[in-house]
Tab-separated table of C-alpha atoms and ligand atoms in Angstrom:
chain	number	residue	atom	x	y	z
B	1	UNK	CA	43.390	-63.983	-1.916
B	2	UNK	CA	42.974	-61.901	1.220
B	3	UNK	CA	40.189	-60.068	2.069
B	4	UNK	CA	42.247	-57.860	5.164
B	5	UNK	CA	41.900	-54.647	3.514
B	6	UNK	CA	43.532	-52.423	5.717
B	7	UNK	CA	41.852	-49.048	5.649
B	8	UNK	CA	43.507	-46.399	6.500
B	9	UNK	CA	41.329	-43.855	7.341
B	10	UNK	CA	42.192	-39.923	7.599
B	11	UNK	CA	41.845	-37.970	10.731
B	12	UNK	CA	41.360	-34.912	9.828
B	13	UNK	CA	38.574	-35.860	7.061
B	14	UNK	CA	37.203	-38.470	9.798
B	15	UNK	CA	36.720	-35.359	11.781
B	16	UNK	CA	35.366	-33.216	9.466
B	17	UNK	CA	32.588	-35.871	7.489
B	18	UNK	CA	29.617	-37.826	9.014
B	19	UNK	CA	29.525	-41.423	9.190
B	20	UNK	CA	26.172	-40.865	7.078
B	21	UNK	CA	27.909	-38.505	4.631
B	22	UNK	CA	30.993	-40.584	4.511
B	23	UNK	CA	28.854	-44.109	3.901
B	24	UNK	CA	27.264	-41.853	0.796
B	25	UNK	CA	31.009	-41.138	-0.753
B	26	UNK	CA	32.067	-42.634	-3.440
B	27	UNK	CA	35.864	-43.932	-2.776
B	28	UNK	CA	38.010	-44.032	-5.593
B	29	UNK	CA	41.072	-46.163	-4.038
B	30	UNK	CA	41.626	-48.385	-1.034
B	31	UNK	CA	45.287	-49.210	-1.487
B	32	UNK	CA	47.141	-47.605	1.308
B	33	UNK	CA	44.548	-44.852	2.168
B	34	UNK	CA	40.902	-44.179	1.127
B	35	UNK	CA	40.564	-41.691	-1.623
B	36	UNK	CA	37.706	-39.943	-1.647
B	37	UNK	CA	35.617	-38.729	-4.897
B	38	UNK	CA	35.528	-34.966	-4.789
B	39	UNK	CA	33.220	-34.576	-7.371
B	40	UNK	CA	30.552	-37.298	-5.770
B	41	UNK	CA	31.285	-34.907	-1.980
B	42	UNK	CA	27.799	-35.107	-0.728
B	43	UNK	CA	28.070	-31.474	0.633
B	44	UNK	CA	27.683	-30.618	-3.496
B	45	UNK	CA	24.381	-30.805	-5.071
B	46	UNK	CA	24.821	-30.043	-9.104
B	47	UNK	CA	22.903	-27.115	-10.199
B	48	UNK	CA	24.247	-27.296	-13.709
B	49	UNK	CA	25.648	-29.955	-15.003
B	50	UNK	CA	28.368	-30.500	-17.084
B	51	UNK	CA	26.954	-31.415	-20.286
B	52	UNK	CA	24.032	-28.228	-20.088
B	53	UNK	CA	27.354	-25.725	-19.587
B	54	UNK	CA	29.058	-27.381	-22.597
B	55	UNK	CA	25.900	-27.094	-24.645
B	56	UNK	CA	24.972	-23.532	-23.685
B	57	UNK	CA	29.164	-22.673	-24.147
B	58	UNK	CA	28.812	-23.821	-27.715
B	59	UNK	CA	25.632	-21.784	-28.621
B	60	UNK	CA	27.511	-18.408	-27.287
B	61	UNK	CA	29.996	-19.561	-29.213
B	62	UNK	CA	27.921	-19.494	-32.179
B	63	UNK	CA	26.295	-15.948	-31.267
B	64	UNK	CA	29.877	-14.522	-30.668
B	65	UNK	CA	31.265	-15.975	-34.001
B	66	UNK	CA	28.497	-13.994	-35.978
B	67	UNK	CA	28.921	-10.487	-34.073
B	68	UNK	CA	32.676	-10.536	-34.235
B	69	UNK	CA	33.110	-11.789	-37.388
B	70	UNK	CA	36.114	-9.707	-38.946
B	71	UNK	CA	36.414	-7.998	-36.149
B	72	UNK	CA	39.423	-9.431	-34.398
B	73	UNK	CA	37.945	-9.367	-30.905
B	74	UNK	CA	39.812	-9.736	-28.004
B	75	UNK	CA	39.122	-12.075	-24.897
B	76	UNK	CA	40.095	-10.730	-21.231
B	77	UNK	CA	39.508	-13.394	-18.894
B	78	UNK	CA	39.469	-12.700	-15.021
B	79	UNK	CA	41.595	-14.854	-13.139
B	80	UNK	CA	41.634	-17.234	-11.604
B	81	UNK	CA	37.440	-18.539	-11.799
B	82	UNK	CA	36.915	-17.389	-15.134
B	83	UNK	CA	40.194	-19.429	-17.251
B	84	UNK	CA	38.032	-22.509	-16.974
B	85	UNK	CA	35.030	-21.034	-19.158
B	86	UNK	CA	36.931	-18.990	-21.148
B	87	UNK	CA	39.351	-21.804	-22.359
B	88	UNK	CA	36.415	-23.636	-23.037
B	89	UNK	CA	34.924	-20.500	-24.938
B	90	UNK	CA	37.721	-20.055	-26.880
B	91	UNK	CA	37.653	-23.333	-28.610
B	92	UNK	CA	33.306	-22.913	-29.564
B	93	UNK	CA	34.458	-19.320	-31.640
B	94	UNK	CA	35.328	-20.064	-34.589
B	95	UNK	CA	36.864	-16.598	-35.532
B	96	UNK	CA	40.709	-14.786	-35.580
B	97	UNK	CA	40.802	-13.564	-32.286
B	98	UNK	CA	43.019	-12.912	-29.209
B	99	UNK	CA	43.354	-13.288	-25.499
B	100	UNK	CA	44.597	-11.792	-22.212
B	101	UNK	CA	44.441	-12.091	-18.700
B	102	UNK	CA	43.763	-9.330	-15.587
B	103	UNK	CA	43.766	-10.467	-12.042
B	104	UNK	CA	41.798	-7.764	-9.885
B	105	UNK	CA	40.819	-8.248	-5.972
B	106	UNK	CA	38.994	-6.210	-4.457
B	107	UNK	CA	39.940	-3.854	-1.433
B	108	UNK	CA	38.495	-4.537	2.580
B	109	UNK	CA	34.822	-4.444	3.316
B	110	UNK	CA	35.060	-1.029	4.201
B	111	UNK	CA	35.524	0.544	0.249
B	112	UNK	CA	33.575	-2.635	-0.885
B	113	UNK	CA	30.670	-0.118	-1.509
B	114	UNK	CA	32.946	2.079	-3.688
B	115	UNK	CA	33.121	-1.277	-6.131
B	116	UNK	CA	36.981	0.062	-6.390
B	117	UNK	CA	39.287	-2.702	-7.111
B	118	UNK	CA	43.022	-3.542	-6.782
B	119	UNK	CA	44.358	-4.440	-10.171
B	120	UNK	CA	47.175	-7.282	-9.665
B	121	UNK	CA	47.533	-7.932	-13.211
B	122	UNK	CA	47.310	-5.934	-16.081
B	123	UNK	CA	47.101	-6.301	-19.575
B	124	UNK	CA	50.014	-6.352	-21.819
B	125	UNK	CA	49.119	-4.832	-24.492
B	126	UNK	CA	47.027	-1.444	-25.823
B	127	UNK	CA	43.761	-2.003	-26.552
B	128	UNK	CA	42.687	1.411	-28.116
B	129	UNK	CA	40.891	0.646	-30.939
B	130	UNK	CA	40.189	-3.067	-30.178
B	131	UNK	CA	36.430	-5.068	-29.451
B	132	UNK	CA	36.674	-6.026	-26.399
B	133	UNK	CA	35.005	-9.196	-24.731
B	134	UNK	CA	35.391	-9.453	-20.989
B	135	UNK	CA	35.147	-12.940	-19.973
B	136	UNK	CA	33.305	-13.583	-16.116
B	137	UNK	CA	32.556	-16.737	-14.167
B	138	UNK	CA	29.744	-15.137	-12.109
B	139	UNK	CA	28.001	-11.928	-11.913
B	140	UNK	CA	27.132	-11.101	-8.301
B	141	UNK	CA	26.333	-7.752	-6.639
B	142	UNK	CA	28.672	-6.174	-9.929
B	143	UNK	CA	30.784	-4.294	-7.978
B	144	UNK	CA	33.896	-5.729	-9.617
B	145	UNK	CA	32.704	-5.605	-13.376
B	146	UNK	CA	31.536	-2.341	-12.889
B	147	UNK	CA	34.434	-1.155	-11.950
B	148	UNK	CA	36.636	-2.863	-14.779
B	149	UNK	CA	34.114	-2.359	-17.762
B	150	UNK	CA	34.589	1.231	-16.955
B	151	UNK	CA	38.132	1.708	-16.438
B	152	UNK	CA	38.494	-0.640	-19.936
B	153	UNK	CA	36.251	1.610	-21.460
B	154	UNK	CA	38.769	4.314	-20.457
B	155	UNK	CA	41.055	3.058	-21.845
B	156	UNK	CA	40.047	3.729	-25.937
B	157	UNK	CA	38.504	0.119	-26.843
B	158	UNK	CA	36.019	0.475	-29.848
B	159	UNK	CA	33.992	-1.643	-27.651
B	160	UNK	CA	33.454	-3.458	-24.294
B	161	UNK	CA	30.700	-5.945	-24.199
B	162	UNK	CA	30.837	-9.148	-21.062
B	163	UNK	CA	29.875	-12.372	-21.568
B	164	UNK	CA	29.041	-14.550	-17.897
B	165	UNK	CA	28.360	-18.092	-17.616
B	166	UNK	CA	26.544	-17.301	-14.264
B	167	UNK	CA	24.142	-14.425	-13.506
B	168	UNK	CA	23.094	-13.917	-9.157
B	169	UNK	CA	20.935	-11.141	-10.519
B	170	UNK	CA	19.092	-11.157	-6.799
B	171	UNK	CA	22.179	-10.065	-5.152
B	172	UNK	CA	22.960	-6.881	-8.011
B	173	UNK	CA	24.011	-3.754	-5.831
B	174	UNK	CA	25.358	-1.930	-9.407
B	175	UNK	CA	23.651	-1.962	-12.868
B	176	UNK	CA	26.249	-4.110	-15.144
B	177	UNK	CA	24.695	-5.257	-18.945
B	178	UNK	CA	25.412	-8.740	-20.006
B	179	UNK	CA	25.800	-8.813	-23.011
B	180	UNK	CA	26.206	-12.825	-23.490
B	181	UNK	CA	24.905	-14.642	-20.603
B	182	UNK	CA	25.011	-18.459	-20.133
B	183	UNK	CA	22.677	-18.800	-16.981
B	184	UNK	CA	20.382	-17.130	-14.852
B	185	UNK	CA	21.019	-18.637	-10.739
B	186	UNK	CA	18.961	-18.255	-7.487
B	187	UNK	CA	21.020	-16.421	-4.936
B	188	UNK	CA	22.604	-19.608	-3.564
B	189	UNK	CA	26.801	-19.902	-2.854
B	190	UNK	CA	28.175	-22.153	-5.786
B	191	UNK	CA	31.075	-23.926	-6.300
B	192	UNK	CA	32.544	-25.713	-9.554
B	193	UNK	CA	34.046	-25.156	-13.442
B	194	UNK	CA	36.239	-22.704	-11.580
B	195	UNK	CA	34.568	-20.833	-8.963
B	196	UNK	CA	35.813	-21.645	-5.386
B	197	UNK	CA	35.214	-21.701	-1.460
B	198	UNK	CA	38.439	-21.031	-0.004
B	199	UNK	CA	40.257	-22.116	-2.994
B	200	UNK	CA	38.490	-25.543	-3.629
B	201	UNK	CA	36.137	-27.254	-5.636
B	202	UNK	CA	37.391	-25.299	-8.543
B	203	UNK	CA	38.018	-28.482	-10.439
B	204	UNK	CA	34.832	-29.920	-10.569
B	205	UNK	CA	33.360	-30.593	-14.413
B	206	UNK	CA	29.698	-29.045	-13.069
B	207	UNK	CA	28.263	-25.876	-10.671
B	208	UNK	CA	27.082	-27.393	-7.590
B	209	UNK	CA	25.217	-25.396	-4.432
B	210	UNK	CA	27.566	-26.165	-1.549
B	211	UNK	CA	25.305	-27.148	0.744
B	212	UNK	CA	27.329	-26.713	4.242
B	213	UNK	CA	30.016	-24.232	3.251
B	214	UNK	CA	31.455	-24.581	7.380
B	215	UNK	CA	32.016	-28.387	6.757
B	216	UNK	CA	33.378	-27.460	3.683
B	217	UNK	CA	36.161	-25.935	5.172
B	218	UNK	CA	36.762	-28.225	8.009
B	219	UNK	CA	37.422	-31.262	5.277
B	220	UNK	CA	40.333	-29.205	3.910
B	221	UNK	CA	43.705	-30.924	4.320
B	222	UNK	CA	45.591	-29.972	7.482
B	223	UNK	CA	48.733	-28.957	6.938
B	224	UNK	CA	51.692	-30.849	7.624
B	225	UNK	CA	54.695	-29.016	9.091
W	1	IMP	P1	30.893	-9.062	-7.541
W	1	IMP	O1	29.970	-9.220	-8.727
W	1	IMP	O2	31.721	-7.831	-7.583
W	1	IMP	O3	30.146	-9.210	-6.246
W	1	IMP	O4	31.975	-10.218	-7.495
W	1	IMP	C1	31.928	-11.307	-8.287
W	1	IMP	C2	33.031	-12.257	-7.838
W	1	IMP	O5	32.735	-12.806	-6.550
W	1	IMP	C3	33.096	-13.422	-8.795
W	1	IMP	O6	34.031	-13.191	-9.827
W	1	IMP	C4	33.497	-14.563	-7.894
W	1	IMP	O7	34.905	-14.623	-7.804
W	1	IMP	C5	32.934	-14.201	-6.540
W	1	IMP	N1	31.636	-14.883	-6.295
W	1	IMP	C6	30.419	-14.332	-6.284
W	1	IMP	N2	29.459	-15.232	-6.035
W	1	IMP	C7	30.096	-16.422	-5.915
W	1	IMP	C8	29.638	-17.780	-5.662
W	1	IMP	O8	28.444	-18.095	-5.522
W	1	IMP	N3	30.592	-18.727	-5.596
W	1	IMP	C9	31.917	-18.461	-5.760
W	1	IMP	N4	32.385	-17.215	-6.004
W	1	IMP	C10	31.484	-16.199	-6.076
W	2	MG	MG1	36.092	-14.088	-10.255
């Protein structure tokens, strides 16, 4: 048997990690190239972890079963962050329901203040008359939910209530009610179960703080022409 591993090491992530960080990493292959464990990256330190989100995602489940109860509700997730929690959701309510999807992004800096929003996806379907659950990853300075709770609420739902996995109430800049809320966070920049930083990390199981958010974006792939 030989023991002359050949590792193949990447540039671009030799570049971007630490010799210290890199020792810490757990690698998942050593065939023809190292393969790194994204969800062991030692710029991610779990905040929540993925058996507390499963565990609070059943008990609003529970609590959303009971108020909707013959009530048909429907589900409007946000894409992309909020699929993740909401497909998870889905599965805890044990109720007739439905479910749609918006994409909104929000205009430059300069009407940031105005909370106005760009809506890239609508609904496809009315919703006069219907309960109304709007579905969030994170609720940060609010300027994006309260924009779309109102312009919902416009639109002639019986109701609009929100349920967030993740509340950064420090950061709030416009009053938005919760109505189901899974957890309260310190103002820190997190990553995981489908929120992002520059697109990535979005599949990890957990929330994690991403510690150096500028290494974070060096270790991204380069791109080959
Ligand atoms: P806001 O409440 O209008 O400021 O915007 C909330 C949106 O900003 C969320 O839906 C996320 O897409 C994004 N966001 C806010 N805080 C974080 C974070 O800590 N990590 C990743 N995305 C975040
Ligand atoms: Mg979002």
């Amino acid at each position: 048997m030989s023991h002359h591993r050949r590792i193949v090491a990447h540039a671009s992530s030799r570049v971007a990690m630490n010799q210290f960080e890199e020792s810490r990493r757990k690698i998942l292959a050593t065939t023809s190239a190292q393969i790194y464990s994204e969800f062991s990256n030692p710029n991610l330190e779990v905040l929540i972890s993925e058996a507390e989100i499963q565990q609070k995602i059943e008990a609003l489940g529970k609590q959303i079963a009971h108020e909707y109860a013959g009530k048909n509700p429907l589900l409007i997730g946000v894409l992309k962050g909020a699929c993740f929690f909401l497909s998870d959701l889905l599965r805890s309510i044990d109720i007739p329901l439905g479910i749609e999807f918006m994409a909104i992004s929000s205009y430059g800096s300069s009407t940031r203040t105005s909370g106005e929003v760009r809506i890239l996806k609508d609904l496809d379907v009315p919703i006069e008359g219907r309960h109304i659950i709007v579905v969030e990853d994170i609720v940060d300075t609010g300027l994006t939910l309260s924009y779309l709770l109102a312009n919902l609420k416009s639109r002639g739902a019986a109701s609009v209530k929100l349920v967030a996995l993740l509340d950064k109430h420090e950061r709030r800049e416009r009053e938005v009610e919760i109505d189901f809320l899974g957890f309260s966070i310190p103002d820190h920049f997190v990553v995981g179960y489908g929120l992002d930083f520059a697109e990535r990390y979005r599949n990890l199981p957990f929330i994690a703080v991403l510690k150096n958010p500028e290494s974070a974006q060096l270790e991204l792939p380069k791109e080959t022409s």
